Amino acid sequence: MNMINTPKVDKVGIEDRISRITKRSLKKEAKMEGLKMALNMVDLTTLEGMDTNNKVSQMCYKAMHLHDEHPGLPTVAAVCVYPNFVKLAVNSLKGSGVKVASVATAFPSGHSTLDIKIKDTKLAVDSGANEVDMVISRGKFHSGDFNFVYDEIASIKEACGKARLKVILETGELGNLDNVRKASDIAMLAGADFIKTSTGKIKPAATLPVTLVMLEAIKDYYYKTGIMIGMKPAGGISNAKLALQYLLLVKETLGIKWLDNHWFRFGASSLANDLLMQIMKQTTGSYQSANYFSKD
Amino acid sequence: MSERINVLKTYKIFIGGKFPRTESGRYYQPKVNGSPIGNICLSSRKDVRNAVVAARSAFEKWSGATAYNRSQILYRIAEMIEGRKAQFIEELIIQGETKKAAEKEVDTTIDRVIYFAGWADKINQVFGSVNPVATSHFNFSMLEPTGVVGVVSSESSSLLGLISSICPIIVSGNTCVVFISESKPLCGVTLSEVLATSDVPGGVVNILTGKRKETVPHLGKHMDVNAIYLADSASEFKESLRLDAVDNLKRIVVGKESDLYSNKFENPYIVTSFMETKTTWHPIEIISGSGSGY
């Protein structure tokens, strides 16, 4: 594999496959299982300038107690916060099995020196983060300085130690699907454990076509190296129906092995509640109201 | 030259300010004296769901609009019905009314809208209150809209009955999902075209056609519907709706069809039926500090 001549993407083919996926729907037991699986794959996220300790600890409580009046629900996969909240999140989630992910490397723009980005990463990891979500340098990528992007990811991977590294491509800024494919390949070659679509700060964020391109990249990489890479679409996935379509896409592109929160995640804040509302709808038969579900 | 073929209108439903076809793709043909009067959407459970979502998302902005603004918009509805008077009369006649009765119905409809338009900025002046309390508080009560209201509109009075259900609900800032007459749906669908061009924000009124037996129970059980107005006191849904309403304590209001043409239907208590009272205890330094006696 090399980073210069990455495969070109058949845009029409991608759109055709997506349009077929979005016309399908899951019913009854399969839907219920799908909803619970999606819930278990959520990275409950708060990445706002106005985040406070209380907001973060409240979100951690929510991660463990999604909707206590309905027993048997899974927890979410992880919470995702800024590095300075990692310690608090780790303490709040002790013993629950919910992981702590932290954004790092001058999130969301990624404009800083490597030295500071490494320190940012170490702060997160030393505070106890299980996972680090880094952003790539999109400016360098667009200037054609792919080596810089690669080296940066490799350095951050080293700084992560045991923590798993998710590499955010910020596909909304990459311009086209060919670039998405190229950035995915660079990230995987440089040592990413996960590739992730977006920061959630740029629109468009995650979309089905972009996700399919990244899943295809993961598939090719797996066939060449035998190494499994995780996928995390993030931003803009706010309802259960869409989440189920993502699961269909993963199942059909990568197979059942990837249908596990070790390999697939949703970065979202409002998705969890919509999934809960749909689960309650399936259980009780009545459409639900947001008034009866905790906000954070 | 070949003979011209008439273009038959497809009557669509009205959700969130748009005119989609029913999600189910099904249609029915209501008949008057044995002949069909149109192709009408048979709305499904999912149309109900979409309509409630539209009504909920419109609620914040509509209830937050100034009372004066809501009043103007209701007045605009009356103006637009006036402009389409001939069409409404024609449709009422197709639905089996006499010309004289149809004209009376449309005139009363326009007057009814204007009557309720006037209440928008007066309802809190008349029904809000400053309450005497024995502590150092300025205590006052204000009326607020309830939220999303489901409407099972009149089966027999397809225009006047419909407008007399919608206006008192939306004038205070509620939004609604309305099932219009099953056997006489033409005026209801035309009314949705009036609403779409009267500055009424999308989602404030959502209009569904079809078999009520299929759809009303979903409205009754919906946790995001806060109240239900049943226009016909003899409705078959009265008991089942009351039972379904228990889960989230929906308010069920039952109308009285026989009063539609009388001025009994022009009273503000219909508006307050869909409002809730909020009482505020505002601390003040000394009771009667201003010298007033409340």
XYZ file of C-alpha atoms in Angstrom:
590
model
C 0.000 0.000 0.000
C 1.193 3.518 -0.591
C -0.275 6.811 0.382
C -0.087 8.540 -2.969
C -1.987 6.186 -5.256
C -4.943 5.255 -3.085
C -7.963 3.776 -4.864
C -10.433 6.145 -6.503
C -13.995 5.982 -5.237
C -16.974 5.189 -7.464
C -19.308 7.920 -6.226
C -22.328 6.781 -8.220
C -21.892 3.215 -7.001
C -21.625 4.404 -3.391
C -24.798 6.449 -3.671
C -26.626 3.566 -5.285
C -25.722 1.227 -2.446
C -26.717 3.784 0.155
C -30.081 4.374 -1.474
C -30.764 0.649 -1.290
C -29.721 0.494 2.358
C -31.980 3.391 3.321
C -35.025 1.726 1.783
C -34.738 -1.303 4.022
C -36.133 -1.522 7.508
C -35.807 -3.792 10.481
C -38.930 -5.018 12.233
C -39.917 -6.511 15.571
C -37.258 -8.682 17.311
C -34.492 -7.730 14.881
C -35.327 -4.062 15.388
C -35.293 -4.417 19.179
C -31.916 -6.184 19.105
C -30.605 -3.559 16.697
C -31.746 -0.718 18.949
C -30.070 -2.249 21.992
C -26.907 -2.941 20.021
C -26.809 0.656 18.774
C -27.325 1.911 22.329
C -24.379 -0.179 23.458
C -22.229 1.413 20.733
C -22.864 5.037 21.656
C -20.020 7.278 22.770
C -22.063 9.700 24.840
C -20.418 12.986 24.045
C -20.149 16.483 25.438
C -17.598 18.747 23.792
C -18.826 22.255 24.457
C -16.986 25.345 25.560
C -19.537 25.659 28.359
C -18.988 22.160 29.801
C -18.699 22.074 33.584
C -17.788 19.434 36.157
C -21.463 19.021 36.943
C -22.385 18.547 33.303
C -19.745 15.849 32.914
C -20.627 13.963 36.089
C -24.298 14.137 35.190
C -23.542 12.682 31.762
C -21.509 9.891 33.376
C -24.506 9.075 35.577
C -26.683 8.984 32.496
C -24.178 6.649 30.785
C -24.670 4.111 33.571
C -28.395 4.648 34.169
C -29.918 5.180 30.761
C -33.529 4.572 31.692
C -33.782 2.698 34.959
C -37.513 2.121 34.731
C -36.812 -0.329 31.903
C -34.531 -3.071 33.285
C -32.187 -5.056 31.069
C -30.838 -2.169 29.024
C -27.130 -2.095 28.165
C -24.940 0.859 29.085
C -23.398 3.064 26.421
C -19.881 2.155 25.244
C -18.048 5.223 26.463
C -18.298 8.861 27.357
C -16.304 11.345 25.305
C -15.024 14.553 26.936
C -12.238 17.132 26.814
C -8.934 16.066 28.484
C -9.429 18.227 31.593
C -12.611 16.304 32.456
C -11.095 12.834 32.064
C -10.157 12.367 35.738
C -13.647 13.274 36.847
C -15.219 10.952 34.269
C -12.945 8.059 35.240
C -13.913 8.472 38.896
C -17.602 8.793 38.116
C -17.642 5.659 35.957
C -15.516 3.416 38.209
C -16.643 -0.211 38.051
C -19.325 0.376 35.431
C -17.413 -0.914 32.405
C -18.157 2.310 30.544
C -14.951 3.550 28.944
C -13.641 7.092 28.930
C -12.606 8.646 25.636
C -10.936 12.005 25.407
C -10.420 14.281 22.446
C -6.880 15.588 22.145
C -4.376 17.244 19.757
C -5.865 20.747 19.783
C -9.362 19.509 19.035
C -11.291 20.499 16.930
C -9.012 22.506 14.584
C -5.810 20.545 15.146
C -3.753 23.683 14.743
C -0.894 23.539 17.204
C 2.647 22.228 17.459
C 3.377 18.519 17.684
C 4.905 19.068 21.099
C 1.675 20.513 22.478
C -0.423 17.835 20.785
C 1.648 15.117 22.424
C 1.324 16.817 25.808
C -2.432 17.111 25.251
C -2.584 13.381 24.490
C -0.452 12.466 27.510
C -2.643 14.594 29.774
C -5.648 12.562 28.650
C -3.914 9.196 28.920
C -2.262 9.945 32.275
C -5.641 11.033 33.638
C -6.942 7.584 32.807
C -8.532 7.849 29.351
C -9.035 4.457 27.691
C -9.338 6.014 24.272
C -7.995 9.110 22.562
C -9.801 10.862 19.702
C -7.272 12.900 17.696
C -7.828 15.172 14.700
C -5.614 15.072 11.611
C -4.039 18.231 10.179
C -6.422 18.920 7.319
C -4.427 21.925 6.114
C -1.337 19.770 5.605
C -3.454 17.075 3.967
C -4.811 19.537 1.424
C -1.285 20.865 0.739
C -0.308 17.326 -0.213
C 1.991 16.899 2.784
C 0.784 13.368 3.494
C 4.024 12.424 5.251
C 3.388 15.110 7.823
C -0.096 13.782 8.470
C 1.227 10.225 8.716
C 4.103 11.119 11.046
C 1.821 13.101 13.293
C -0.616 10.220 13.694
C 2.288 7.843 14.358
C 3.697 10.138 17.068
C 0.324 10.477 18.767
C -0.147 6.699 18.594
C 3.134 6.325 20.445
C 2.046 8.849 23.069
C -1.181 6.920 23.590
C 0.536 3.879 25.042
C -2.168 1.366 25.837
C -5.041 3.700 25.036
C -6.786 3.053 21.730
C -6.414 5.797 19.167
C -9.330 7.075 17.114
C -8.283 9.259 14.209
C -10.790 11.928 13.190
C -10.545 12.696 9.468
C -13.074 15.564 9.590
C -14.571 14.406 6.306
C -16.682 17.564 6.008
C -13.442 19.419 5.281
C -11.873 16.849 2.969
C -13.879 17.874 -0.050
C -14.529 14.581 -1.819
C -14.743 10.844 -1.339
C -11.345 10.188 -2.943
C -9.768 12.311 -0.208
C -11.775 10.433 2.433
C -10.355 7.168 1.118
C -6.833 8.567 1.056
C -7.070 9.964 4.590
C -8.488 6.649 5.839
C -5.568 4.726 4.343
C -3.012 7.135 5.792
C -4.582 6.909 9.241
C -4.688 3.106 9.236
C -1.121 2.767 7.960
C 0.054 5.189 10.655
C -1.417 3.074 13.425
C -5.012 4.173 14.048
C -7.135 1.720 16.041
C -10.290 3.464 14.878
C -11.028 5.854 12.055
C -13.679 8.435 12.792
C -15.577 10.729 10.451
C -15.966 14.027 12.224
C -15.481 16.305 15.184
C -19.167 17.224 15.189
C -18.184 20.889 14.869
C -18.300 21.000 11.049
C -21.235 20.344 8.760
C -21.677 17.951 7.032
C -20.583 15.583 9.788
C -21.068 11.820 9.454
C -23.029 10.674 6.409
C -23.788 7.195 5.118
C -21.757 7.564 1.874
C -18.664 8.783 3.706
C -19.016 5.966 6.222
C -19.295 3.402 3.443
C -16.074 4.668 1.844
C -14.289 4.367 5.188
C -15.711 0.889 5.798
C -14.476 -0.211 2.369
C -11.030 1.139 3.266
C -11.123 -0.871 6.498
C -12.134 -3.979 4.544
C -9.268 -3.637 2.067
C -6.818 -3.024 4.890
C -8.076 -6.114 6.706
C -7.682 -8.296 3.617
C -4.128 -7.007 3.084
C -2.860 -7.117 6.662
C -5.298 -9.162 8.738
C -5.599 -6.239 11.147
C -9.081 -5.151 12.231
C -9.673 -1.403 12.459
C -12.669 0.142 14.206
C -15.066 2.688 12.726
C -16.784 5.625 14.392
C -19.196 7.868 12.542
C -19.808 10.980 14.647
C -22.063 14.005 14.449
C -25.482 14.322 12.889
C -26.706 10.840 13.807
C -29.591 11.767 16.019
C -32.292 9.217 15.365
C -32.696 5.500 15.790
C -33.730 4.803 12.212
C -30.508 6.272 10.880
C -28.463 4.390 13.484
C -29.989 1.097 12.332
C -29.078 1.941 8.740
C -25.466 2.402 9.839
C -25.554 -1.027 11.475
C -26.874 -2.549 8.241
C -24.037 -0.905 6.359
C -21.419 -2.277 8.775
C -22.907 -5.780 8.710
C -23.000 -5.868 4.916
C -19.564 -4.341 4.349
C -17.452 -5.810 7.119
C -19.531 -8.662 8.487
C -20.771 -9.652 11.884
C -17.378 -9.444 13.602
C -17.583 -5.663 13.495
C -21.024 -5.545 15.130
C -19.522 -5.017 18.555
C -18.684 -1.863 20.421
C -15.017 -2.839 20.366
C -15.086 -2.205 16.597
C -17.947 0.150 15.951
C -19.126 3.300 17.735
C -21.520 6.170 17.284
C -20.310 9.592 18.410
C -23.517 11.298 19.463
C -25.249 13.244 22.175
C -28.956 13.064 21.387
C -28.991 9.619 19.705
C -29.112 7.716 23.001
C -32.437 9.275 23.973
C -34.016 8.575 20.617
C -32.893 4.945 20.848
C -34.406 4.742 24.330
C -37.656 6.250 23.090
C -37.811 3.698 20.283
C -37.056 0.826 22.656
C -39.906 1.988 24.901
C -42.147 2.331 21.858
C -41.361 -1.273 20.900
C -42.024 -2.389 24.471
C -45.208 -0.477 25.283
C -46.702 0.047 21.820
C -47.153 3.789 22.441
C -45.145 6.578 20.865
C -43.027 8.297 23.499
C -42.411 11.866 24.599
C -38.990 13.387 25.263
C -40.440 14.730 28.518
C -40.104 11.330 30.172
C -36.410 10.774 29.412
C -33.548 12.498 31.219
C -31.918 15.155 29.091
C -28.291 14.457 30.035
C -59.738 18.239 -31.776
C -60.104 15.612 -29.088
C -62.256 16.300 -26.081
C -60.491 17.687 -23.038
C -60.101 15.370 -20.061
C -60.612 17.001 -16.668
C -57.692 16.972 -14.252
C -58.968 15.402 -11.039
C -57.445 16.780 -7.898
C -55.591 14.501 -5.502
C -56.295 15.599 -1.959
C -53.192 15.314 0.196
C -52.557 15.484 3.912
C -50.916 18.441 5.669
C -47.951 17.867 7.995
C -45.421 20.439 9.155
C -46.559 22.989 6.566
C -46.035 20.551 3.688
C -48.445 18.434 1.655
C -47.117 14.882 1.625
C -49.020 11.853 0.391
C -49.758 9.375 3.118
C -46.765 7.270 4.083
C -48.930 4.183 3.509
C -49.677 5.011 -0.122
C -53.340 4.037 0.414
C -56.407 5.938 -0.723
C -60.177 5.825 -0.293
C -63.117 7.321 -2.128
C -65.844 8.774 0.053
C -69.195 8.727 -1.736
C -72.154 11.083 -1.751
C -75.375 9.640 -3.170
C -73.421 6.700 -4.516
C -70.814 8.624 -6.504
C -67.218 9.168 -5.352
C -66.230 12.756 -4.488
C -62.447 12.426 -4.586
C -59.345 10.378 -3.905
C -58.459 10.907 -0.267
C -55.379 9.714 1.647
C -55.896 6.887 4.113
C -53.483 8.117 6.775
C -51.570 5.547 8.756
C -50.063 5.214 12.211
C -46.800 6.654 10.889
C -48.540 9.738 9.513
C -49.912 10.293 13.024
C -46.404 9.937 14.398
C -44.948 12.395 11.884
C -47.744 14.877 12.538
C -47.151 14.807 16.298
C -43.425 15.346 15.769
C -44.235 18.344 13.530
C -46.698 19.735 16.075
C -44.208 19.332 18.918
C -41.424 21.087 17.085
C -43.719 23.969 16.127
C -44.946 24.451 19.698
C -42.064 26.462 21.127
C -42.096 29.122 18.449
C -45.898 29.371 18.173
C -46.508 29.561 21.919
C -43.638 32.031 22.186
C -45.036 34.338 19.512
C -46.717 37.454 20.856
C -50.450 37.198 21.443
C -50.895 40.120 19.074
C -49.077 38.247 16.328
C -51.177 35.092 16.810
C -54.272 37.230 16.668
C -53.194 38.760 13.352
C -52.459 35.350 11.889
C -55.898 34.030 12.867
C -57.447 37.097 11.317
C -55.467 36.339 8.181
C -57.008 32.833 8.109
C -60.432 34.461 8.042
C -59.370 36.702 5.167
C -58.075 33.750 3.175
C -61.274 31.742 3.699
C -63.208 34.780 2.514
C -61.103 34.768 -0.653
C -61.899 31.128 -1.303
C -65.556 31.398 -0.364
C -66.802 30.151 -3.730
C -64.611 27.043 -3.551
C -65.756 26.180 -0.030
C -69.409 26.627 -0.992
C -68.936 24.433 -4.045
C -67.266 21.699 -2.012
C -69.988 21.790 0.627
C -72.541 21.343 -2.136
C -70.573 18.382 -3.563
C -70.635 16.929 -0.053
C -74.422 17.083 -0.094
C -75.386 20.488 1.383
C -77.951 22.809 -0.172
C -76.603 26.069 -1.571
C -78.306 28.088 1.141
C -76.930 25.930 3.952
C -73.463 25.988 2.388
C -73.412 29.782 2.236
C -74.538 30.043 5.824
C -71.856 27.579 6.918
C -69.031 29.471 5.196
C -70.187 32.845 6.558
C -70.451 31.494 10.082
C -67.023 29.902 9.670
C -65.390 33.213 8.794
C -67.110 34.973 11.710
C -66.032 32.182 14.039
C -62.358 32.616 13.143
C -62.581 36.355 13.723
C -64.306 35.812 17.053
C -61.478 33.626 18.355
C -58.756 35.797 16.759
C -59.838 38.537 19.133
C -59.209 36.440 22.213
C -55.477 35.949 21.614
C -54.369 39.040 23.527
C -57.308 39.171 25.923
C -57.439 35.710 27.425
C -54.806 36.443 30.074
C -56.271 39.859 30.812
C -59.604 38.279 31.615
C -58.573 34.968 33.150
C -55.186 35.796 34.643
C -55.351 37.059 38.208
C -53.523 38.640 41.067
C -54.277 36.559 44.134
C -54.622 37.672 47.760
C -52.157 35.801 49.971
C -51.222 36.180 53.637
C -47.441 36.184 53.140
C -44.993 38.691 51.714
C -45.511 37.636 48.153
C -46.868 39.166 45.025
C -48.924 36.197 43.843
C -50.275 36.005 40.330
C -51.693 33.380 37.997
C -51.243 33.252 34.239
C -52.702 30.909 31.662
C -50.338 28.998 29.390
C -51.050 26.723 26.434
C -51.128 22.994 27.195
C -48.961 21.761 24.317
C -49.855 19.411 21.492
C -53.592 18.824 21.171
C -55.139 15.988 19.193
C -58.457 16.810 17.544
C -61.098 14.350 16.443
C -63.142 16.851 14.505
C -66.836 16.847 13.673
C -67.940 14.124 11.274
C -71.023 15.934 10.026
C -69.947 19.594 10.063
C -66.898 19.417 7.859
C -65.997 23.112 7.767
C -67.670 25.010 10.606
C -67.166 22.113 12.997
C -63.534 21.868 11.974
C -62.724 25.548 12.314
C -64.591 25.708 15.634
C -62.234 22.986 16.909
C -58.988 24.407 15.602
C -59.288 28.118 16.416
C -59.835 27.975 20.191
C -56.919 25.540 20.435
C -54.288 27.409 18.439
C -55.241 30.923 19.501
C -53.561 30.488 22.886
C -50.373 28.949 21.437
C -51.173 25.228 21.321
C -50.367 23.222 18.225
C -52.630 20.447 16.947
C -53.023 17.253 14.964
C -56.506 17.079 13.444
C -58.486 14.174 12.067
C -61.022 15.710 9.718
C -64.385 14.316 8.672
C -64.046 10.845 7.187
C -67.095 11.009 4.917
C -66.811 14.723 3.996
C -63.111 15.546 3.774
C -63.005 18.088 0.923
C -63.358 21.294 2.944
C -60.825 20.119 5.512
C -58.165 19.555 2.888
C -58.938 22.880 1.264
C -58.683 24.506 4.684
C -55.147 23.138 4.951
C -54.316 25.011 1.736
C -55.716 28.134 3.350
C -53.599 27.573 6.452
C -50.482 27.050 4.362
C -50.926 30.500 2.849
C -52.053 32.397 5.967
C -48.721 32.900 7.772
C -49.588 30.036 10.143
C -46.151 28.509 10.819
C -45.727 24.950 9.530
C -46.646 22.319 12.112
C -49.078 24.479 14.117
C -52.025 22.754 12.447
C -51.544 19.305 10.935
C -54.439 17.790 9.039
C -54.938 14.069 8.472
C -57.601 12.285 6.457
C -58.626 8.658 6.554
C -60.288 6.032 8.704
C -60.420 7.243 12.271
C -60.713 3.702 13.635
C -57.165 3.063 12.407
C -55.558 6.256 13.580
C -57.342 7.717 16.620
C -56.115 5.006 19.048
C -52.481 5.882 18.192
C -53.168 9.491 19.032
C -54.821 8.500 22.297
C -51.832 6.444 23.383
C -49.199 8.903 22.175
C -47.149 10.111 25.160
C -46.301 13.407 23.455
C -49.923 14.494 23.005
C -51.084 16.598 25.949
C -54.813 16.941 25.332
C -57.510 15.663 23.033
C -60.579 17.439 21.753
C -63.447 15.228 20.728
C -65.907 17.369 18.788
C -68.779 14.927 18.909
C -70.107 14.034 22.370
C -71.641 10.842 20.968
C -68.319 9.727 19.467
C -67.498 6.039 19.538
C -64.000 6.924 20.758
C -65.084 8.649 23.965
C -64.500 5.751 26.348
C -61.423 4.275 24.682
C -59.725 7.677 24.509
C -60.374 8.292 28.190
C -58.713 4.978 29.015
C -55.764 5.558 26.687
C -55.278 9.059 28.077
C -54.448 7.751 31.542
C -50.775 6.984 30.834
C -49.691 10.583 30.512
C -52.809 12.197 31.988
C -54.048 13.791 28.791
C -56.857 16.208 29.185
C -59.925 15.062 27.241
C -62.355 17.788 26.221
C -65.666 16.835 24.666
C -67.561 19.357 22.534
C -71.244 19.770 21.898
C -72.141 19.512 18.209
C -75.650 20.902 18.552
C -74.300 24.292 19.634
C -72.174 24.894 16.534
C -74.399 27.604 15.071
C -75.358 29.209 18.344
C -73.401 31.855 20.180
C -72.841 29.293 22.938
C -69.913 28.192 20.781
C -68.477 31.668 20.908
C -67.176 31.729 24.429
C -63.675 31.982 25.865
C -64.066 28.965 28.167
C -63.411 26.783 25.140
C -60.048 28.517 24.858
C -59.251 28.045 28.545
C -60.089 24.318 28.298
C -56.762 23.931 26.509
C -54.741 26.086 28.864
C -52.991 25.485 32.157
C -52.636 27.910 35.028
C -49.216 28.852 36.303
C -49.111 30.617 39.644
C -46.014 32.586 40.612
C -45.066 33.540 44.181
C -42.850 36.564 43.825
C -41.260 37.660 47.128
C -41.849 41.279 48.109
C -40.639 43.247 51.106
C -43.841 44.057 52.910
C -47.330 42.940 52.247
C -49.459 45.758 50.904
C -46.256 47.801 50.723
C -47.623 49.891 47.927
C -50.716 50.663 49.899
C -52.895 48.591 47.650
C -55.273 46.108 49.126
C -54.668 42.835 47.297
